[in-house]
mmCIF file of C-alpha atoms and ligand atoms in Angstrom:
data_model
loop_
_atom_site.group_PDB
_atom_site.id
_atom_site.type_symbol
_atom_site.label_atom_id
_atom_site.label_comp_id
_atom_site.label_asym_id
_atom_site.label_seq_id
_atom_site.Cartn_x
_atom_site.Cartn_y
_atom_site.Cartn_z
ATOM 1 C CA UNK A 1 204.311 -96.319 181.571
ATOM 2 C CA UNK A 2 200.877 -95.091 180.654
ATOM 3 C CA UNK A 3 198.293 -97.543 179.524
ATOM 4 C CA UNK A 4 198.106 -96.226 176.004
ATOM 5 C CA UNK A 5 201.841 -96.517 175.445
ATOM 6 C CA UNK A 6 201.810 -100.007 176.869
ATOM 7 C CA UNK A 7 199.038 -100.915 174.493
ATOM 8 C CA UNK A 8 200.923 -99.634 171.451
ATOM 9 C CA UNK A 9 204.080 -101.300 172.590
ATOM 10 C CA UNK A 10 202.465 -104.678 172.897
ATOM 11 C CA UNK A 11 200.580 -104.150 169.708
ATOM 12 C CA UNK A 12 203.815 -103.294 167.935
ATOM 13 C CA UNK A 13 205.627 -106.367 169.222
ATOM 14 C CA UNK A 14 202.794 -108.617 168.219
ATOM 15 C CA UNK A 15 202.943 -107.313 164.696
ATOM 16 C CA UNK A 16 206.656 -107.707 164.299
ATOM 17 C CA UNK A 17 206.707 -111.453 163.691
ATOM 18 C CA UNK A 18 208.814 -112.841 160.868
ATOM 19 C CA UNK A 19 205.794 -114.594 159.386
ATOM 20 C CA UNK A 20 202.290 -113.460 160.214
ATOM 21 C CA UNK A 21 199.261 -115.220 158.817
ATOM 22 C CA UNK A 22 195.907 -113.667 159.497
ATOM 23 C CA UNK A 23 192.527 -115.297 158.903
ATOM 24 C CA UNK A 24 193.819 -117.182 155.877
ATOM 25 C CA UNK A 25 191.254 -118.970 153.740
ATOM 26 C CA UNK A 26 192.121 -121.077 150.702
ATOM 27 C CA UNK A 27 189.353 -122.514 148.597
ATOM 28 C CA UNK A 28 189.403 -125.268 146.012
ATOM 29 C CA UNK A 29 186.557 -125.378 143.559
ATOM 30 C CA UNK A 30 185.193 -128.821 142.792
ATOM 31 C CA UNK A 31 183.756 -129.036 139.281
ATOM 32 C CA UNK A 32 181.576 -131.559 137.486
ATOM 33 C CA UNK A 33 182.183 -132.926 133.970
ATOM 34 C CA UNK A 34 180.720 -129.762 132.431
ATOM 35 C CA UNK A 35 183.058 -127.553 134.390
ATOM 36 C CA UNK A 36 180.282 -126.296 136.668
ATOM 37 C CA UNK A 37 181.339 -125.644 140.258
ATOM 38 C CA UNK A 38 179.651 -128.225 142.464
ATOM 39 C CA UNK A 39 181.363 -127.447 145.718
ATOM 40 C CA UNK A 40 183.656 -124.855 147.213
ATOM 41 C CA UNK A 41 185.993 -126.461 149.664
ATOM 42 C CA UNK A 42 187.973 -124.559 152.292
ATOM 43 C CA UNK A 43 191.314 -126.383 152.385
ATOM 44 C CA UNK A 44 192.512 -123.617 154.724
ATOM 45 C CA UNK A 45 189.750 -122.304 156.882
ATOM 46 C CA UNK A 46 190.430 -119.107 158.811
ATOM 47 C CA UNK A 47 193.953 -119.861 159.993
ATOM 48 C CA UNK A 48 196.043 -117.314 161.879
ATOM 49 C CA UNK A 49 199.559 -117.938 163.116
ATOM 50 C CA UNK A 50 202.793 -116.160 163.887
ATOM 51 C CA UNK A 51 206.306 -117.446 163.464
ATOM 52 C CA UNK A 52 209.382 -115.725 164.820
ATOM 53 C CA UNK A 53 212.715 -115.571 163.068
ATOM 54 C CA UNK A 54 215.114 -118.364 164.017
ATOM 55 C CA UNK A 55 212.451 -120.686 165.337
ATOM 56 C CA UNK A 56 212.240 -124.387 164.624
ATOM 57 C CA UNK A 57 208.582 -124.837 163.825
ATOM 58 C CA UNK A 58 206.560 -127.973 163.239
ATOM 59 C CA UNK A 59 203.222 -128.155 161.507
ATOM 60 C CA UNK A 60 201.537 -131.445 162.343
ATOM 61 C CA UNK A 61 198.371 -132.875 160.919
ATOM 62 C CA UNK A 62 196.917 -135.936 159.252
ATOM 63 C CA UNK A 63 196.702 -136.277 155.462
ATOM 64 C CA UNK A 64 194.354 -133.744 153.933
ATOM 65 C CA UNK A 65 194.435 -131.370 156.906
ATOM 66 C CA UNK A 66 195.711 -128.516 154.752
ATOM 67 C CA UNK A 67 199.433 -128.510 155.545
ATOM 68 C CA UNK A 68 200.728 -128.448 151.976
ATOM 69 C CA UNK A 69 198.212 -125.821 150.957
ATOM 70 C CA UNK A 70 199.458 -123.667 153.818
ATOM 71 C CA UNK A 71 203.092 -124.287 152.843
ATOM 72 C CA UNK A 72 202.388 -123.216 149.270
ATOM 73 C CA UNK A 73 201.089 -119.914 150.551
ATOM 74 C CA UNK A 74 204.355 -119.259 152.370
ATOM 75 C CA UNK A 75 206.281 -119.744 149.170
ATOM 76 C CA UNK A 76 203.814 -117.717 147.075
ATOM 77 C CA UNK A 77 202.778 -120.696 144.989
ATOM 78 C CA UNK A 78 199.218 -120.017 146.128
ATOM 79 C CA UNK A 79 197.573 -116.784 147.242
ATOM 80 C CA UNK A 80 194.851 -116.114 149.809
ATOM 81 C CA UNK A 81 191.174 -116.157 148.915
ATOM 82 C CA UNK A 82 190.631 -114.382 152.189
ATOM 83 C CA UNK A 83 192.978 -113.084 154.847
ATOM 84 C CA UNK A 84 196.599 -112.111 154.361
ATOM 85 C CA UNK A 85 200.207 -113.068 155.003
ATOM 86 C CA UNK A 86 203.085 -110.810 155.986
ATOM 87 C CA UNK A 87 206.738 -111.803 155.715
ATOM 88 C CA UNK A 88 209.093 -109.434 157.554
ATOM 89 C CA UNK A 89 206.092 -107.204 158.023
ATOM 90 C CA UNK A 90 205.593 -106.887 154.269
ATOM 91 C CA UNK A 91 202.239 -108.038 153.037
ATOM 92 C CA UNK A 92 202.308 -110.570 150.217
ATOM 93 C CA UNK A 93 200.635 -109.044 147.200
ATOM 94 C CA UNK A 94 200.008 -111.344 144.269
ATOM 95 C CA UNK A 95 199.685 -108.445 141.833
ATOM 96 C CA UNK A 96 203.154 -107.146 142.713
ATOM 97 C CA UNK A 97 205.745 -109.322 140.954
ATOM 98 C CA UNK A 98 208.719 -107.863 142.762
ATOM 99 C CA UNK A 99 207.068 -108.386 146.117
ATOM 100 C CA UNK A 100 206.287 -112.013 145.266
ATOM 101 C CA UNK A 101 209.798 -112.624 143.984
ATOM 102 C CA UNK A 102 211.411 -111.119 147.087
ATOM 103 C CA UNK A 103 209.318 -113.345 149.317
ATOM 104 C CA UNK A 104 210.221 -116.430 147.322
ATOM 105 C CA UNK A 105 213.891 -115.691 147.892
ATOM 106 C CA UNK A 106 213.310 -115.529 151.634
ATOM 107 C CA UNK A 107 211.474 -118.819 151.959
ATOM 108 C CA UNK A 108 212.666 -121.992 150.232
ATOM 109 C CA UNK A 109 210.653 -125.171 149.941
ATOM 110 C CA UNK A 110 211.733 -128.801 150.010
ATOM 111 C CA UNK A 111 209.008 -131.144 148.801
ATOM 112 C CA UNK A 112 208.216 -134.767 149.472
ATOM 113 C CA UNK A 113 209.496 -136.412 146.340
ATOM 114 C CA UNK A 114 213.288 -136.180 145.911
ATOM 115 C CA UNK A 115 213.003 -136.966 142.197
ATOM 116 C CA UNK A 116 210.762 -134.036 141.352
ATOM 117 C CA UNK A 117 213.163 -131.371 142.526
ATOM 118 C CA UNK A 118 216.286 -132.014 140.528
ATOM 119 C CA UNK A 119 216.915 -129.981 137.401
ATOM 120 C CA UNK A 120 220.654 -129.965 136.769
ATOM 121 C CA UNK A 121 222.756 -132.665 135.143
ATOM 122 C CA UNK A 122 225.311 -132.455 137.947
ATOM 123 C CA UNK A 123 224.902 -131.724 141.639
ATOM 124 C CA UNK A 124 226.817 -128.468 141.211
ATOM 125 C CA UNK A 125 224.712 -127.350 138.247
ATOM 126 C CA UNK A 126 221.543 -128.187 140.095
ATOM 127 C CA UNK A 127 222.576 -126.158 143.122
ATOM 128 C CA UNK A 128 223.533 -123.225 140.904
ATOM 129 C CA UNK A 129 220.112 -123.080 139.286
ATOM 130 C CA UNK A 130 218.605 -120.606 141.764
ATOM 131 C CA UNK A 131 221.469 -118.091 141.844
ATOM 132 C CA UNK A 132 221.810 -118.286 138.048
ATOM 133 C CA UNK A 133 218.131 -117.619 137.698
ATOM 134 C CA UNK A 134 218.417 -114.357 139.585
ATOM 135 C CA UNK A 135 221.331 -113.294 137.420
ATOM 136 C CA UNK A 136 224.223 -113.269 139.889
ATOM 137 C CA UNK A 137 227.721 -113.096 138.440
ATOM 138 C CA UNK A 138 229.585 -116.354 138.027
ATOM 139 C CA UNK A 139 232.258 -115.943 140.734
ATOM 140 C CA UNK A 140 229.570 -115.166 143.283
ATOM 141 C CA UNK A 141 227.527 -118.161 142.133
ATOM 142 C CA UNK A 142 230.551 -120.444 142.468
ATOM 143 C CA UNK A 143 231.093 -119.322 146.049
ATOM 144 C CA UNK A 144 227.416 -119.625 146.994
ATOM 145 C CA UNK A 145 227.187 -123.099 145.461
ATOM 146 C CA UNK A 146 230.377 -124.301 147.087
ATOM 147 C CA UNK A 147 229.283 -122.977 150.516
ATOM 148 C CA UNK A 148 225.835 -124.513 150.143
ATOM 149 C CA UNK A 149 227.183 -127.921 149.130
ATOM 150 C CA UNK A 150 229.659 -127.813 152.007
ATOM 151 C CA UNK A 151 226.857 -126.985 154.448
ATOM 152 C CA UNK A 152 224.918 -130.086 153.397
ATOM 153 C CA UNK A 153 228.092 -132.178 153.174
ATOM 154 C CA UNK A 154 227.731 -132.871 149.458
ATOM 155 C CA UNK A 155 230.704 -130.887 148.126
ATOM 156 C CA UNK A 156 232.514 -134.129 147.258
ATOM 157 C CA UNK A 157 229.629 -135.136 144.969
ATOM 158 C CA UNK A 158 229.470 -131.889 143.020
ATOM 159 C CA UNK A 159 230.403 -133.411 139.649
ATOM 160 C CA UNK A 160 228.111 -136.401 139.979
ATOM 161 C CA UNK A 161 224.797 -136.737 138.192
ATOM 162 C CA UNK A 162 221.918 -136.367 140.657
ATOM 163 C CA UNK A 163 220.485 -139.563 139.148
ATOM 164 C CA UNK A 164 223.202 -141.483 140.935
ATOM 165 C CA UNK A 165 222.307 -140.148 144.354
ATOM 166 C CA UNK A 166 220.141 -141.771 147.027
ATOM 167 C CA UNK A 167 216.831 -140.169 147.979
ATOM 168 C CA UNK A 168 218.397 -138.663 151.093
ATOM 169 C CA UNK A 169 221.293 -137.214 149.125
ATOM 170 C CA UNK A 170 218.874 -135.744 146.596
ATOM 171 C CA UNK A 171 216.995 -134.006 149.391
ATOM 172 C CA UNK A 172 220.276 -132.608 150.674
ATOM 173 C CA UNK A 173 220.990 -131.237 147.211
ATOM 174 C CA UNK A 174 217.514 -129.712 147.202
ATOM 175 C CA UNK A 175 218.383 -128.029 150.518
ATOM 176 C CA UNK A 176 221.691 -126.840 149.018
ATOM 177 C CA UNK A 177 219.822 -125.291 146.085
ATOM 178 C CA UNK A 178 217.797 -123.303 148.577
ATOM 179 C CA UNK A 179 220.787 -122.362 150.733
ATOM 180 C CA UNK A 180 222.531 -120.954 147.672
ATOM 181 C CA UNK A 181 219.827 -118.297 147.626
ATOM 182 C CA UNK A 182 220.585 -117.327 151.239
ATOM 183 C CA UNK A 183 217.045 -117.823 152.527
ATOM 184 C CA UNK A 184 215.749 -116.761 155.910
ATOM 185 C CA UNK A 185 213.511 -119.787 156.144
ATOM 186 C CA UNK A 186 213.232 -123.320 154.799
ATOM 187 C CA UNK A 187 209.901 -125.124 154.662
ATOM 188 C CA UNK A 188 210.150 -128.918 154.483
ATOM 189 C CA UNK A 189 206.868 -130.402 153.356
ATOM 190 C CA UNK A 190 207.001 -134.081 154.332
ATOM 191 C CA UNK A 191 210.541 -133.965 152.962
ATOM 192 C CA UNK A 192 211.644 -137.054 154.906
ATOM 193 C CA UNK A 193 208.633 -139.235 154.224
ATOM 194 C CA UNK A 194 210.090 -141.047 151.216
ATOM 195 C CA UNK A 195 213.462 -141.627 152.856
ATOM 196 C CA UNK A 196 214.859 -144.640 154.677
ATOM 197 C CA UNK A 197 215.284 -144.208 158.459
ATOM 198 C CA UNK A 198 218.988 -143.409 158.220
ATOM 199 C CA UNK A 199 218.580 -140.715 155.537
ATOM 200 C CA UNK A 200 215.615 -139.373 157.433
ATOM 201 C CA UNK A 201 217.737 -138.869 160.539
ATOM 202 C CA UNK A 202 220.536 -137.295 158.498
ATOM 203 C CA UNK A 203 218.198 -134.772 156.896
ATOM 204 C CA UNK A 204 216.644 -133.905 160.249
ATOM 205 C CA UNK A 205 220.092 -133.451 161.743
ATOM 206 C CA UNK A 206 221.062 -131.196 158.856
ATOM 207 C CA UNK A 207 218.070 -128.898 159.174
ATOM 208 C CA UNK A 208 218.520 -128.674 162.929
ATOM 209 C CA UNK A 209 222.127 -127.635 162.387
ATOM 210 C CA UNK A 210 221.062 -124.996 159.866
ATOM 211 C CA UNK A 211 218.617 -123.720 162.448
ATOM 212 C CA UNK A 212 221.157 -123.597 165.268
ATOM 213 C CA UNK A 213 224.261 -122.454 163.401
ATOM 214 C CA UNK A 214 222.910 -120.361 160.555
ATOM 215 C CA UNK A 215 219.819 -119.199 162.442
ATOM 216 C CA UNK A 216 217.621 -120.192 159.526
ATOM 217 C CA UNK A 217 213.968 -120.471 160.471
ATOM 218 C CA UNK A 218 212.822 -124.038 159.817
ATOM 219 C CA UNK A 219 209.238 -125.103 159.241
ATOM 220 C CA UNK A 220 208.891 -128.883 159.320
ATOM 221 C CA UNK A 221 205.631 -130.147 157.954
ATOM 222 C CA UNK A 222 204.842 -133.725 158.848
ATOM 223 C CA UNK A 223 202.289 -136.166 160.170
ATOM 224 C CA UNK A 224 205.027 -137.928 162.089
ATOM 225 C CA UNK A 225 205.261 -136.813 165.717
ATOM 226 C CA UNK A 226 208.642 -138.435 166.235
ATOM 227 C CA UNK A 227 210.292 -135.935 163.897
ATOM 228 C CA UNK A 228 209.303 -132.822 165.744
ATOM 229 C CA UNK A 229 210.296 -133.384 169.355
ATOM 230 C CA UNK A 230 212.850 -130.599 169.303
ATOM 231 C CA UNK A 231 210.587 -128.006 167.721
ATOM 232 C CA UNK A 232 210.319 -124.666 169.541
ATOM 233 C CA UNK A 233 206.679 -124.535 168.654
ATOM 234 C CA UNK A 234 204.137 -126.881 167.129
ATOM 235 C CA UNK A 235 201.036 -125.988 165.166
ATOM 236 C CA UNK A 236 198.440 -128.722 164.795
ATOM 237 C CA UNK A 237 196.188 -128.606 161.739
ATOM 238 C CA UNK A 238 192.900 -130.430 161.377
ATOM 239 C CA UNK A 239 190.353 -130.149 158.554
ATOM 240 C CA UNK A 240 191.871 -126.920 157.304
ATOM 241 C CA UNK A 241 191.774 -125.294 160.719
ATOM 242 C CA UNK A 242 194.467 -124.595 163.269
ATOM 243 C CA UNK A 243 193.454 -126.981 166.025
ATOM 244 C CA UNK A 244 196.130 -126.088 168.536
ATOM 245 C CA UNK A 245 199.533 -124.509 169.042
ATOM 246 C CA UNK A 246 202.120 -124.772 171.768
ATOM 247 C CA UNK A 247 205.462 -126.153 172.866
ATOM 248 C CA UNK A 248 206.160 -129.793 172.090
ATOM 249 C CA UNK A 249 205.473 -130.831 175.663
ATOM 250 C CA UNK A 250 202.197 -128.896 175.698
ATOM 251 C CA UNK A 251 201.060 -130.575 172.507
ATOM 252 C CA UNK A 252 202.422 -134.046 173.205
ATOM 253 C CA UNK A 253 200.832 -134.126 176.623
ATOM 254 C CA UNK A 254 197.458 -133.162 175.296
ATOM 255 C CA UNK A 255 196.028 -136.520 174.337
ATOM 256 C CA UNK A 256 192.693 -135.018 173.312
ATOM 257 C CA UNK A 257 194.305 -132.804 170.711
ATOM 258 C CA UNK A 258 196.443 -135.669 169.437
ATOM 259 C CA UNK A 259 193.389 -137.861 169.143
ATOM 260 C CA UNK A 260 191.270 -135.223 167.466
ATOM 261 C CA UNK A 261 194.026 -134.460 164.993
ATOM 262 C CA UNK A 262 194.317 -138.171 164.212
ATOM 263 C CA UNK A 263 198.008 -138.286 165.025
ATOM 264 C CA UNK A 264 199.618 -141.538 165.947
ATOM 265 C CA UNK A 265 201.410 -141.489 169.266
ATOM 266 C CA UNK A 266 204.624 -143.513 169.291
ATOM 267 C CA UNK A 267 204.355 -146.397 171.788
ATOM 268 C CA UNK A 268 207.223 -145.273 173.995
ATOM 269 C CA UNK A 269 205.645 -141.874 174.284
ATOM 270 C CA UNK A 270 202.361 -143.364 175.294
ATOM 271 C CA UNK A 271 204.119 -145.368 177.968
ATOM 272 C CA UNK A 272 205.906 -142.239 179.219
ATOM 273 C CA UNK A 273 202.567 -140.446 179.476
ATOM 274 C CA UNK A 274 201.211 -143.316 181.571
ATOM 275 C CA UNK A 275 204.232 -143.069 183.862
ATOM 276 C CA UNK A 276 203.792 -139.302 184.068
ATOM 277 C CA UNK A 277 200.175 -139.704 185.085
ATOM 278 C CA UNK A 278 201.284 -141.890 187.984
ATOM 279 C CA UNK A 279 204.260 -139.738 188.866
ATOM 280 C CA UNK A 280 204.281 -136.173 187.475
ATOM 281 C CA UNK A 281 208.042 -136.060 187.867
ATOM 282 C CA UNK A 282 208.388 -138.559 185.048
ATOM 283 C CA UNK A 283 209.001 -136.634 181.830
ATOM 284 C CA UNK A 284 206.895 -137.174 178.784
ATOM 285 C CA UNK A 285 207.871 -136.507 175.180
ATOM 286 C CA UNK A 286 210.267 -139.474 175.160
ATOM 287 C CA UNK A 287 210.638 -141.268 171.888
ATOM 288 C CA UNK A 288 213.222 -143.995 172.198
ATOM 289 C CA UNK A 289 213.588 -146.974 174.510
ATOM 290 C CA UNK A 290 216.903 -145.481 175.597
ATOM 291 C CA UNK A 291 215.335 -142.165 176.561
ATOM 292 C CA UNK A 292 212.664 -143.986 178.447
ATOM 293 C CA UNK A 293 215.210 -146.143 180.267
ATOM 294 C CA UNK A 294 217.277 -143.077 181.206
ATOM 295 C CA UNK A 295 214.260 -141.259 182.526
ATOM 296 C CA UNK A 296 213.193 -144.323 184.477
ATOM 297 C CA UNK A 297 216.623 -144.523 186.025
ATOM 298 C CA UNK A 298 216.701 -140.810 186.801
ATOM 299 C CA UNK A 299 213.370 -140.823 188.572
ATOM 300 C CA UNK A 300 214.083 -144.089 190.319
ATOM 301 C CA UNK A 301 217.531 -142.975 191.527
ATOM 302 C CA UNK A 302 216.206 -139.604 192.680
ATOM 303 C CA UNK A 303 213.597 -141.375 194.679
ATOM 304 C CA UNK A 304 216.110 -143.703 196.259
ATOM 305 C CA UNK A 305 218.342 -140.796 197.281
ATOM 306 C CA UNK A 306 215.405 -139.093 198.931
ATOM 307 C CA UNK A 307 214.542 -142.177 200.939
HETATM 308 N N1 ADP B 1 194.635 -128.854 143.690
HETATM 309 C C1 ADP B 1 193.634 -129.232 144.486
HETATM 310 N N2 ADP B 1 192.348 -129.262 144.028
HETATM 311 C C2 ADP B 1 191.333 -129.637 144.836
HETATM 312 N N3 ADP B 1 191.477 -129.994 146.127
HETATM 313 C C3 ADP B 1 192.727 -129.998 146.624
HETATM 314 C C4 ADP B 1 193.869 -129.615 145.836
HETATM 315 N N4 ADP B 1 194.973 -129.711 146.616
HETATM 316 C C5 ADP B 1 194.552 -130.134 147.814
HETATM 317 N N5 ADP B 1 193.212 -130.303 147.838
HETATM 318 C C6 ADP B 1 192.393 -130.720 148.973
HETATM 319 O O1 ADP B 1 192.613 -129.819 150.030
HETATM 320 C C7 ADP B 1 192.716 -130.490 151.273
HETATM 321 C C8 ADP B 1 194.026 -130.197 151.931
HETATM 322 O O2 ADP B 1 195.069 -130.760 151.155
HETATM 323 P P1 ADP B 1 196.607 -130.608 151.528
HETATM 324 O O3 ADP B 1 196.893 -129.200 151.808
HETATM 325 O O4 ADP B 1 197.378 -131.289 150.453
HETATM 326 O O5 ADP B 1 196.680 -131.439 152.888
HETATM 327 P P2 ADP B 1 197.936 -132.147 153.603
HETATM 328 O O6 ADP B 1 199.163 -131.582 153.018
HETATM 329 O O7 ADP B 1 197.753 -131.851 155.043
HETATM 330 O O8 ADP B 1 197.803 -133.612 153.328
HETATM 331 C C9 ADP B 1 192.507 -131.972 150.961
HETATM 332 O O9 ADP B 1 191.176 -132.300 151.194
HETATM 333 C C10 ADP B 1 192.846 -132.075 149.507
HETATM 334 O O10 ADP B 1 192.120 -133.110 148.896
HETATM 335 MG MG1 MG B 2 200.805 -132.522 152.169
#
């Protein structure tokens, strides 16, 4: 293959990502009491990233690092001050309503607070809100709603008022509302952070299933490292910039990045890293005592067999 063709080929592949963000800048204007701008603050500061369809993505970063601002760009709730975003190779254009609307249908958002996302008086009505809003006919809506509620295992609660649901169940209904619009991607912005540990696990399990079975691209935004061990790729944000990107083991084994990003390493993981430093065969990225114990046994038994 000649060099030129090779170049175009690679160039083409690189530009075919599901989501492509290029040199994105988002500014907030700080104003004094008279409304005069006192400071222009780059909440997103020259960020570029690419996300492929079907990936399970994590965006990690401490509070204020710019994660939610970035998420709002994906869902067209905010628009770039500089740079650009392409979804399915189509550039987001604020001035083009149809373009914005089509992108919103592709990427659904689940926010932090379960109580701020419920609109309907019953679970079913709430889930139907999206499809009704885009004017689908009622039989189609019924089917979409029923499928979505089944997917999140909330079909049996369809006639219940969302007020009677737990936080975790409300988040599942929020996911159902998105699923009813047949999205390509779901962005969860700290969606588990107000949930109890059990509901948190349930919601994580649900989104992982949606990723595996329905091939929906998932973008998990969190400051909690424990939630993103199974991500295909992790982006680390710090002070509005993309500090690092890589596989979970690349990121989790990079203690400098973790420190700089101000992320808290779970104790078991720290211990696993210490073991790994003594014996490279010992895996890192372990999060539970059980995982650690299993790995310890594996390495120990392997060693014994060799002796
Ligand atoms: N509406 C806003 N007006 C002014 N500053 C904002 C606004 N929203 C966010 N910011 C600032 O932008 C930075 C990034 O915020 P955000 O994207 O919410 O971070 P994260 O989600 O990582 O906690 C923070 O310093 C925050 O204070
Ligand atoms: Mg946030």
